PDB file of C-alpha atoms in Angstrom:
ATOM      1  CA  MET A   9       0.101   0.102   0.066  1.00 46.00           C
ATOM      2  CA  ALA A  10       0.918   3.603  -0.999  1.00 50.00           C
ATOM      3  CA  GLY A  11       2.662   5.784   1.921  1.00 53.00           C
ATOM      4  CA  LEU A  12       3.359   3.155   4.528  1.00 61.00           C
ATOM      5  CA  ILE A  13       6.921   3.453   5.966  1.00 65.00           C
ATOM      6  CA  ALA A  14       9.318   1.315   4.533  1.00 62.00           C
ATOM      7  CA  ASP A  15      12.012   1.637   6.667  1.00 71.00           C
ATOM      8  CA  PRO A  16      11.884  -0.336  10.021  1.00 76.00           C
ATOM      9  CA  PHE A  17      14.758   1.898  11.019  1.00 82.00           C
ATOM     10  CA  ARG A  18      13.698   5.395   9.679  1.00 79.00           C
ATOM     11  CA  ALA A  19      10.555   4.948  11.634  1.00 78.00           C
ATOM     12  CA  ALA A  20      12.174   3.072  15.339  1.00 84.00           C
ATOM     13  CA  ARG A  21      14.473   6.475  15.326  1.00 86.00           C
ATOM     14  CA  LEU A  22      11.070   8.790  14.766  1.00 84.00           C
ATOM     15  CA  VAL A  23       9.543   6.943  17.005  1.00 88.00           C
ATOM     16  CA  LEU A  24      12.828   6.918  19.784  1.00 92.00           C
ATOM     17  CA  HIS A  25      12.639  11.025  19.168  1.00 90.00           C
ATOM     18  CA  LEU A  26       9.038  11.049  19.737  1.00 92.00           C
ATOM     19  CA  ARG A  27       9.464   9.329  22.998  1.00 95.00           C
ATOM     20  CA  GLN A  28      12.009  11.429  24.188  1.00 94.00           C
ATOM     21  CA  GLU A  29       9.725  14.338  23.635  1.00 92.00           C
ATOM     22  CA  GLY A  30       7.137  13.581  25.642  1.00 93.00           C
ATOM     23  CA  VAL A  31       4.630  11.367  22.815  1.00 95.00           C
ATOM     24  CA  THR A  32       4.710   8.631  24.417  1.00 95.00           C
ATOM     25  CA  ASP A  33       0.732   7.444  23.899  1.00 96.00           C
ATOM     26  CA  ASP A  34       1.090   3.919  21.813  1.00 94.00           C
ATOM     27  CA  GLY A  35      -1.694   4.635  19.326  1.00 95.00           C
ATOM     28  CA  VAL A  36       0.197   7.853  18.361  1.00 96.00           C
ATOM     29  CA  LEU A  37       3.221   6.226  18.073  1.00 94.00           C
ATOM     30  CA  ARG A  38       2.258   3.269  16.331  1.00 92.00           C
ATOM     31  CA  ALA A  39       0.585   5.580  13.631  1.00 94.00           C
ATOM     32  CA  MET A  40       3.651   7.039  12.917  1.00 91.00           C
ATOM     33  CA  GLU A  41       5.531   4.610  12.721  1.00 88.00           C
ATOM     34  CA  THR A  42       3.031   3.601  10.041  1.00 89.00           C
ATOM     35  CA  ILE A  43       2.203   6.667   7.726  1.00 92.00           C
ATOM     36  CA  ASP A  44       5.157   7.513   5.775  1.00 90.00           C
ATOM     37  CA  ARG A  45       5.620  11.275   6.598  1.00 91.00           C
ATOM     38  CA  ALA A  46       7.385  11.689   3.260  1.00 89.00           C
ATOM     39  CA  ALA A  47       4.291  10.282   1.335  1.00 91.00           C
ATOM     40  CA  PHE A  48       2.736  13.796   1.915  1.00 94.00           C
ATOM     41  CA  ILE A  49       5.542  15.681   0.539  1.00 92.00           C
ATOM     42  CA  ASP A  50       5.027  17.175  -2.827  1.00 87.00           C
ATOM     43  CA  ASP A  51       8.562  18.762  -3.511  1.00 91.00           C
ATOM     44  CA  PRO A  52      11.076  15.700  -3.832  1.00 89.00           C
ATOM     45  CA  ALA A  53      14.125  17.312  -2.968  1.00 89.00           C
ATOM     46  CA  LEU A  54      12.328  17.755   0.223  1.00 91.00           C
ATOM     47  CA  THR A  55      11.462  14.663   1.234  1.00 86.00           C
ATOM     48  CA  ASP A  56      14.749  13.784   3.050  1.00 82.00           C
ATOM     49  CA  LEU A  57      13.511  15.563   5.681  1.00 86.00           C
ATOM     50  CA  ALA A  58      10.545  13.696   6.541  1.00 84.00           C
ATOM     51  CA  PHE A  59      11.973  11.802   9.285  1.00 81.00           C
ATOM     52  CA  GLU A  60      13.824  15.075  10.310  1.00 84.00           C
ATOM     53  CA  ASN A  61      12.065  17.107  13.332  1.00 83.00           C
ATOM     54  CA  ALA A  62      11.787  20.056  10.916  1.00 87.00           C
ATOM     55  CA  LEU A  63       8.506  21.465   9.351  1.00 89.00           C
ATOM     56  CA  VAL A  64       7.514  21.049   5.458  1.00 94.00           C
ATOM     57  CA  PRO A  65       6.866  23.478   3.535  1.00 92.00           C
ATOM     58  CA  ILE A  66       3.699  22.824   1.304  1.00 93.00           C
ATOM     59  CA  PRO A  67       1.812  24.494  -1.793  1.00 91.00           C
ATOM     60  CA  CYS A  68      -0.677  27.195  -0.628  1.00 91.00           C
ATOM     61  CA  GLY A  69       1.516  28.766   1.704  1.00 91.00           C
ATOM     62  CA  GLN A  70       0.948  25.953   4.439  1.00 93.00           C
ATOM     63  CA  ILE A  71       3.658  23.780   6.226  1.00 93.00           C
ATOM     64  CA  ILE A  72       3.695  20.247   7.451  1.00 95.00           C
ATOM     65  CA  PRO A  73       4.479  20.536  11.027  1.00 95.00           C
ATOM     66  CA  ARG A  74       7.643  18.948  13.149  1.00 94.00           C
ATOM     67  CA  PRO A  75       6.460  15.341  13.878  1.00 94.00           C
ATOM     68  CA  VAL A  76       6.806  16.494  17.763  1.00 94.00           C
ATOM     69  CA  THR A  77       4.221  18.954  17.388  1.00 95.00           C
ATOM     70  CA  THR A  78       1.807  16.338  15.074  1.00 96.00           C
ATOM     71  CA  GLY A  79       2.271  13.997  17.975  1.00 96.00           C
ATOM     72  CA  GLN A  80       1.758  16.276  20.659  1.00 96.00           C
ATOM     73  CA  LEU A  81      -1.957  17.639  18.958  1.00 97.00           C
ATOM     74  CA  ILE A  82      -2.923  14.007  18.678  1.00 98.00           C
ATOM     75  CA  GLN A  83      -1.833  13.367  21.951  1.00 97.00           C
ATOM     76  CA  ALA A  84      -3.756  15.519  23.674  1.00 97.00           C
ATOM     77  CA  LEU A  85      -6.960  14.241  22.056  1.00 98.00           C
ATOM     78  CA  GLN A  86      -6.638  11.260  24.523  1.00 97.00           C
ATOM     79  CA  LEU A  87      -7.988   8.576  21.696  1.00 96.00           C
ATOM     80  CA  GLU A  88      -8.003   5.240  22.694  1.00 85.00           C
ATOM     81  CA  LYS A  89      -7.792   2.645  19.774  1.00 76.00           C
ATOM     82  CA  GLY A  90     -11.103   0.554  19.678  1.00 71.00           C
ATOM     83  CA  ASN A  91     -13.145   3.183  20.988  1.00 76.00           C
ATOM     84  CA  LYS A  92     -15.699   4.275  18.141  1.00 84.00           C
ATOM     85  CA  SER A  93     -14.636   7.916  18.344  1.00 95.00           C
ATOM     86  CA  ARG A  94     -15.943  10.317  15.152  1.00 98.00           C
ATOM     87  CA  VAL A  95     -12.842  13.137  14.916  1.00 98.00           C
ATOM     88  CA  LEU A  96     -13.092  16.936  13.428  1.00 99.00           C
ATOM     89  CA  LEU A  97      -9.711  17.730  12.067  1.00 99.00           C
ATOM     90  CA  VAL A  98      -9.594  21.606  11.340  1.00 98.00           C
ATOM     91  CA  GLY A  99      -6.568  22.381   8.809  1.00 96.00           C
ATOM     92  CA  ALA A 100      -5.974  18.943   7.081  1.00 95.00           C
ATOM     93  CA  GLY A 101      -2.951  20.790   5.067  1.00 94.00           C
ATOM     94  CA  SER A 102      -1.220  18.156   3.116  1.00 95.00           C
ATOM     95  CA  GLY A 103      -3.347  15.311   5.006  1.00 96.00           C
ATOM     96  CA  TYR A 104      -0.645  13.615   6.810  1.00 97.00           C
ATOM     97  CA  THR A 105      -2.627  14.570  10.544  1.00 98.00           C
ATOM     98  CA  SER A 106      -5.463  12.806   8.862  1.00 98.00           C
ATOM     99  CA  ALA A 107      -4.180   9.806   7.813  1.00 97.00           C
ATOM    100  CA  LEU A 108      -2.339   9.443  11.201  1.00 97.00           C
ATOM    101  CA  LEU A 109      -6.000   9.886  13.252  1.00 98.00           C
ATOM    102  CA  ALA A 110      -7.405   7.715  10.561  1.00 97.00           C
ATOM    103  CA  GLN A 111      -5.243   4.743  12.557  1.00 95.00           C
ATOM    104  CA  ILE A 112      -6.495   5.746  15.240  1.00 96.00           C
ATOM    105  CA  ALA A 113      -9.952   6.738  14.858  1.00 97.00           C
ATOM    106  CA  SER A 114     -12.968   5.251  13.622  1.00 96.00           C
ATOM    107  CA  ASP A 115     -14.118   7.938  11.930  1.00 97.00           C
ATOM    108  CA  VAL A 116     -12.425  11.198  10.129  1.00 98.00           C
ATOM    109  CA  PHE A 117     -13.626  14.314   9.039  1.00 98.00           C
ATOM    110  CA  ALA A 118     -11.452  16.590   7.940  1.00 98.00           C
ATOM    111  CA  VAL A 119     -11.834  20.421   6.701  1.00 98.00           C
ATOM    112  CA  GLU A 120      -9.285  22.332   4.491  1.00 97.00           C
ATOM    113  CA  ARG A 121     -10.075  25.975   2.710  1.00 94.00           C
ATOM    114  CA  PHE A 122      -7.446  25.493   0.077  1.00 95.00           C
ATOM    115  CA  ASN A 123      -9.278  22.997  -2.748  1.00 94.00           C
ATOM    116  CA  ALA A 124      -6.017  22.324  -4.594  1.00 94.00           C
ATOM    117  CA  LEU A 125      -4.605  20.745  -1.053  1.00 95.00           C
ATOM    118  CA  THR A 126      -7.954  19.058  -0.934  1.00 96.00           C
ATOM    119  CA  GLY A 127      -7.901  17.475  -3.810  1.00 95.00           C
ATOM    120  CA  GLU A 128      -4.293  16.246  -2.744  1.00 93.00           C
ATOM    121  CA  ILE A 129      -5.729  15.219  -0.219  1.00 95.00           C
ATOM    122  CA  ARG A 130      -8.350  13.142  -1.643  1.00 95.00           C
ATOM    123  CA  ARG A 131      -5.593  10.897  -4.163  1.00 94.00           C
ATOM    124  CA  ARG A 132      -3.701  10.527  -1.113  1.00 93.00           C
ATOM    125  CA  ILE A 133      -6.503   9.138   0.986  1.00 92.00           C
ATOM    126  CA  LEU A 134      -7.140   6.533  -2.061  1.00 92.00           C
ATOM    127  CA  ASP A 135      -3.685   5.375  -2.068  1.00 90.00           C
ATOM    128  CA  LEU A 136      -3.420   4.690   1.655  1.00 91.00           C
ATOM    129  CA  GLU A 137      -7.298   2.859   1.511  1.00 92.00           C
ATOM    130  CA  LEU A 138      -8.527   5.135   4.181  1.00 94.00           C
ATOM    131  CA  SER A 139     -12.181   4.264   4.005  1.00 95.00           C
ATOM    132  CA  ASN A 140     -12.547   5.967   7.525  1.00 97.00           C
ATOM    133  CA  LEU A 141     -11.280   9.386   6.023  1.00 97.00           C
ATOM    134  CA  ALA A 142     -13.456  12.068   4.382  1.00 97.00           C
ATOM    135  CA  VAL A 143     -12.621  15.501   3.637  1.00 97.00           C
ATOM    136  CA  ARG A 144     -14.028  19.071   2.609  1.00 96.00           C
ATOM    137  CA  CYS A 145     -13.123  22.117   1.036  1.00 96.00           C
ATOM    138  CA  GLY A 146     -14.317  24.607   3.231  1.00 95.00           C
ATOM    139  CA  ASP A 147     -14.326  26.803   6.434  1.00 96.00           C
ATOM    140  CA  GLY A 148     -12.888  24.648   8.782  1.00 96.00           C
ATOM    141  CA  LEU A 149     -13.734  27.602  11.884  1.00 97.00           C
ATOM    142  CA  LEU A 150     -17.576  26.236  10.905  1.00 97.00           C
ATOM    143  CA  GLY A 151     -16.839  22.878  11.612  1.00 97.00           C
ATOM    144  CA  TRP A 152     -18.899  20.342   9.473  1.00 98.00           C
ATOM    145  CA  PRO A 153     -22.045  20.531  11.349  1.00 97.00           C
ATOM    146  CA  GLU A 154     -23.644  18.040   9.087  1.00 97.00           C
ATOM    147  CA  ARG A 155     -21.132  14.916  10.260  1.00 96.00           C
ATOM    148  CA  GLY A 156     -21.445  15.659  13.831  1.00 93.00           C
ATOM    149  CA  PRO A 157     -21.573  15.856  16.981  1.00 98.00           C
ATOM    150  CA  TYR A 158     -17.942  14.868  17.505  1.00 98.00           C
ATOM    151  CA  ASP A 159     -16.463  12.955  20.357  1.00 98.00           C
ATOM    152  CA  ARG A 160     -12.999  14.811  19.428  1.00 98.00           C
ATOM    153  CA  ILE A 161     -12.075  18.122  17.383  1.00 99.00           C
ATOM    154  CA  LEU A 162      -8.780  18.945  16.600  1.00 99.00           C
ATOM    155  CA  LEU A 163      -7.706  22.556  15.254  1.00 98.00           C
ATOM    156  CA  ALA A 164      -4.360  21.859  13.401  1.00 96.00           C
ATOM    157  CA  GLY A 165      -3.505  25.601  13.672  1.00 95.00           C
ATOM    158  CA  ALA A 166      -3.698  28.411  15.921  1.00 96.00           C
ATOM    159  CA  VAL A 167      -6.400  30.571  17.420  1.00 96.00           C
ATOM    160  CA  GLU A 168      -7.465  33.569  19.309  1.00 94.00           C
ATOM    161  CA  GLU A 169      -9.782  32.015  20.770  1.00 94.00           C
ATOM    162  CA  ILE A 170     -11.939  28.914  20.187  1.00 95.00           C
ATOM    163  CA  PRO A 171     -15.045  29.510  17.971  1.00 95.00           C
ATOM    164  CA  GLU A 172     -18.344  28.906  19.322  1.00 96.00           C
ATOM    165  CA  ALA A 173     -19.364  26.651  16.073  1.00 97.00           C
ATOM    166  CA  LEU A 174     -16.905  24.285  16.859  1.00 98.00           C
ATOM    167  CA  ARG A 175     -17.665  24.162  20.670  1.00 97.00           C
ATOM    168  CA  SER A 176     -21.581  22.984  19.951  1.00 97.00           C
ATOM    169  CA  GLN A 177     -20.263  20.440  17.263  1.00 98.00           C
ATOM    170  CA  LEU A 178     -19.064  18.645  20.366  1.00 98.00           C
ATOM    171  CA  ALA A 179     -20.506  15.133  21.503  1.00 98.00           C
ATOM    172  CA  LYS A 180     -21.518  14.646  25.237  1.00 97.00           C
ATOM    173  CA  GLY A 181     -18.342  14.352  27.199  1.00 96.00           C
ATOM    174  CA  GLY A 182     -16.539  15.492  23.783  1.00 98.00           C
ATOM    175  CA  LEU A 183     -12.802  17.414  24.049  1.00 98.00           C
ATOM    176  CA  LEU A 184     -11.713  20.066  21.591  1.00 99.00           C
ATOM    177  CA  VAL A 185      -7.942  20.849  21.254  1.00 98.00           C
ATOM    178  CA  ALA A 186      -6.490  23.787  20.099  1.00 97.00           C
ATOM    179  CA  PRO A 187      -3.202  25.758  20.086  1.00 96.00           C
ATOM    180  CA  VAL A 188      -4.589  29.197  21.149  1.00 95.00           C
ATOM    181  CA  VAL A 189      -2.627  32.655  21.113  1.00 93.00           C
ATOM    182  CA  THR A 190      -2.077  34.313  24.461  1.00 90.00           C
ATOM    183  CA  PRO A 191       0.505  37.562  25.604  1.00 89.00           C
ATOM    184  CA  ASP A 192       2.859  34.558  26.059  1.00 84.00           C
ATOM    185  CA  GLY A 193       2.550  32.975  23.316  1.00 88.00           C
ATOM    186  CA  GLN A 194       0.890  29.637  21.811  1.00 92.00           C
ATOM    187  CA  VAL A 195      -0.748  27.238  24.723  1.00 92.00           C
ATOM    188  CA  LEU A 196      -2.218  24.300  23.911  1.00 95.00           C
ATOM    189  CA  MET A 197      -5.784  24.243  25.373  1.00 95.00           C
ATOM    190  CA  ARG A 198      -8.191  21.304  25.910  1.00 97.00           C
ATOM    191  CA  LEU A 199     -12.132  22.248  26.438  1.00 97.00           C
ATOM    192  CA  HIS A 200     -14.121  19.615  27.443  1.00 97.00           C
ATOM    193  CA  GLU A 201     -17.632  19.684  26.493  1.00 96.00           C
ATOM    194  CA  ASN A 202     -18.545  21.070  29.866  1.00 95.00           C
ATOM    195  CA  GLY A 203     -16.751  24.029  29.670  1.00 92.00           C
ATOM    196  CA  GLU A 204     -13.827  22.939  31.739  1.00 95.00           C
ATOM    197  CA  ARG A 205     -10.413  24.078  30.326  1.00 95.00           C
ATOM    198  CA  GLU A 206      -6.781  22.937  30.580  1.00 95.00           C
ATOM    199  CA  ARG A 207      -3.810  24.417  29.780  1.00 92.00           C
ATOM    200  CA  LEU A 208      -1.072  22.201  28.457  1.00 91.00           C
ATOM    201  CA  GLY A 209       2.618  22.585  27.804  1.00 78.00           C
ATOM    202  CA  PHE A 210       3.242  23.275  24.241  1.00 71.00           C
ATOM    203  CA  ARG A 211       6.085  25.197  22.738  1.00 74.00           C
ATOM    204  CA  HIS A 212       5.609  25.250  19.486  1.00 78.00           C
ATOM    205  CA  ALA A 213       4.180  28.048  17.030  1.00 84.00           C
ATOM    206  CA  LEU A 214       1.518  27.199  14.558  1.00 93.00           C
ATOM    207  CA  PRO A 215       0.331  29.324  11.737  1.00 91.00           C
ATOM    208  CA  LEU A 216      -3.175  31.093  12.532  1.00 92.00           C
ATOM    209  CA  LEU A 217      -6.136  28.979  11.004  1.00 94.00           C
ATOM    210  CA  ARG A 218      -7.950  32.048   8.526  1.00 89.00           C
ATOM    211  CA  GLU A 219     -11.382  32.214   8.116  1.00 85.00           C
ATOM    212  CA  GLY A 220     -13.238  30.855   5.006  1.00 71.00           C
ATOM    213  CA  PRO A 221     -12.376  29.326   1.956  1.00 74.00           C
ATOM    214  CA  ALA A 222      -9.508  30.422  -0.010  1.00 69.00           C
ATOM    215  CA  GLN A 223     -10.854  32.311  -2.957  1.00 58.00           C
ATOM    216  CA  ALA A 224      -8.061  31.831  -5.323  1.00 53.00           C
ATOM    217  CA  LEU A 225      -6.447  28.058  -4.945  1.00 55.00           C
TER     218      LEU A 225
END
């Protein structure tokens, strides 16, 4: 199957580095040693960065975050493989985070504002045979209410405040994870459906999510 890591040494090295950086959830680590990050990098000259702790530029001025960043975001969702969790991802980008989530959750729904990136994600879904992953082009900050409610919602970019439109799509007992901009920098917040908030340790800087679908791309 296309998109799977063929080199077990490189996969093991990646997992070791993730553990050292605090990504210890077994489900997240299994997903990251299964799905090849290089398969989501369009520029062949940049594929060597797939197993480095580096962000990678992709079309439309977007990025694939560092593996540690991605791992920490997914780990914060507290997903358990085998549970029938429905996950909404806001800001699908290359599709890498979506594919990782699809290894753990029962159903994943991703929203991306760039039409060109959405088309690439759909192609990769077919290559990876991910029947539990759906993607659409639109305003991710409005969510995907037709497919909700969701047990987990992940924002793959930063926001200044968590949109009420997303909070309202959480299922009973659900969690929403988002990097939130504060005067002290970005903080990873975990919002419970009952309104409780947790401030998690986070030392990354992700691009701000923008409203609306992109007009030109």
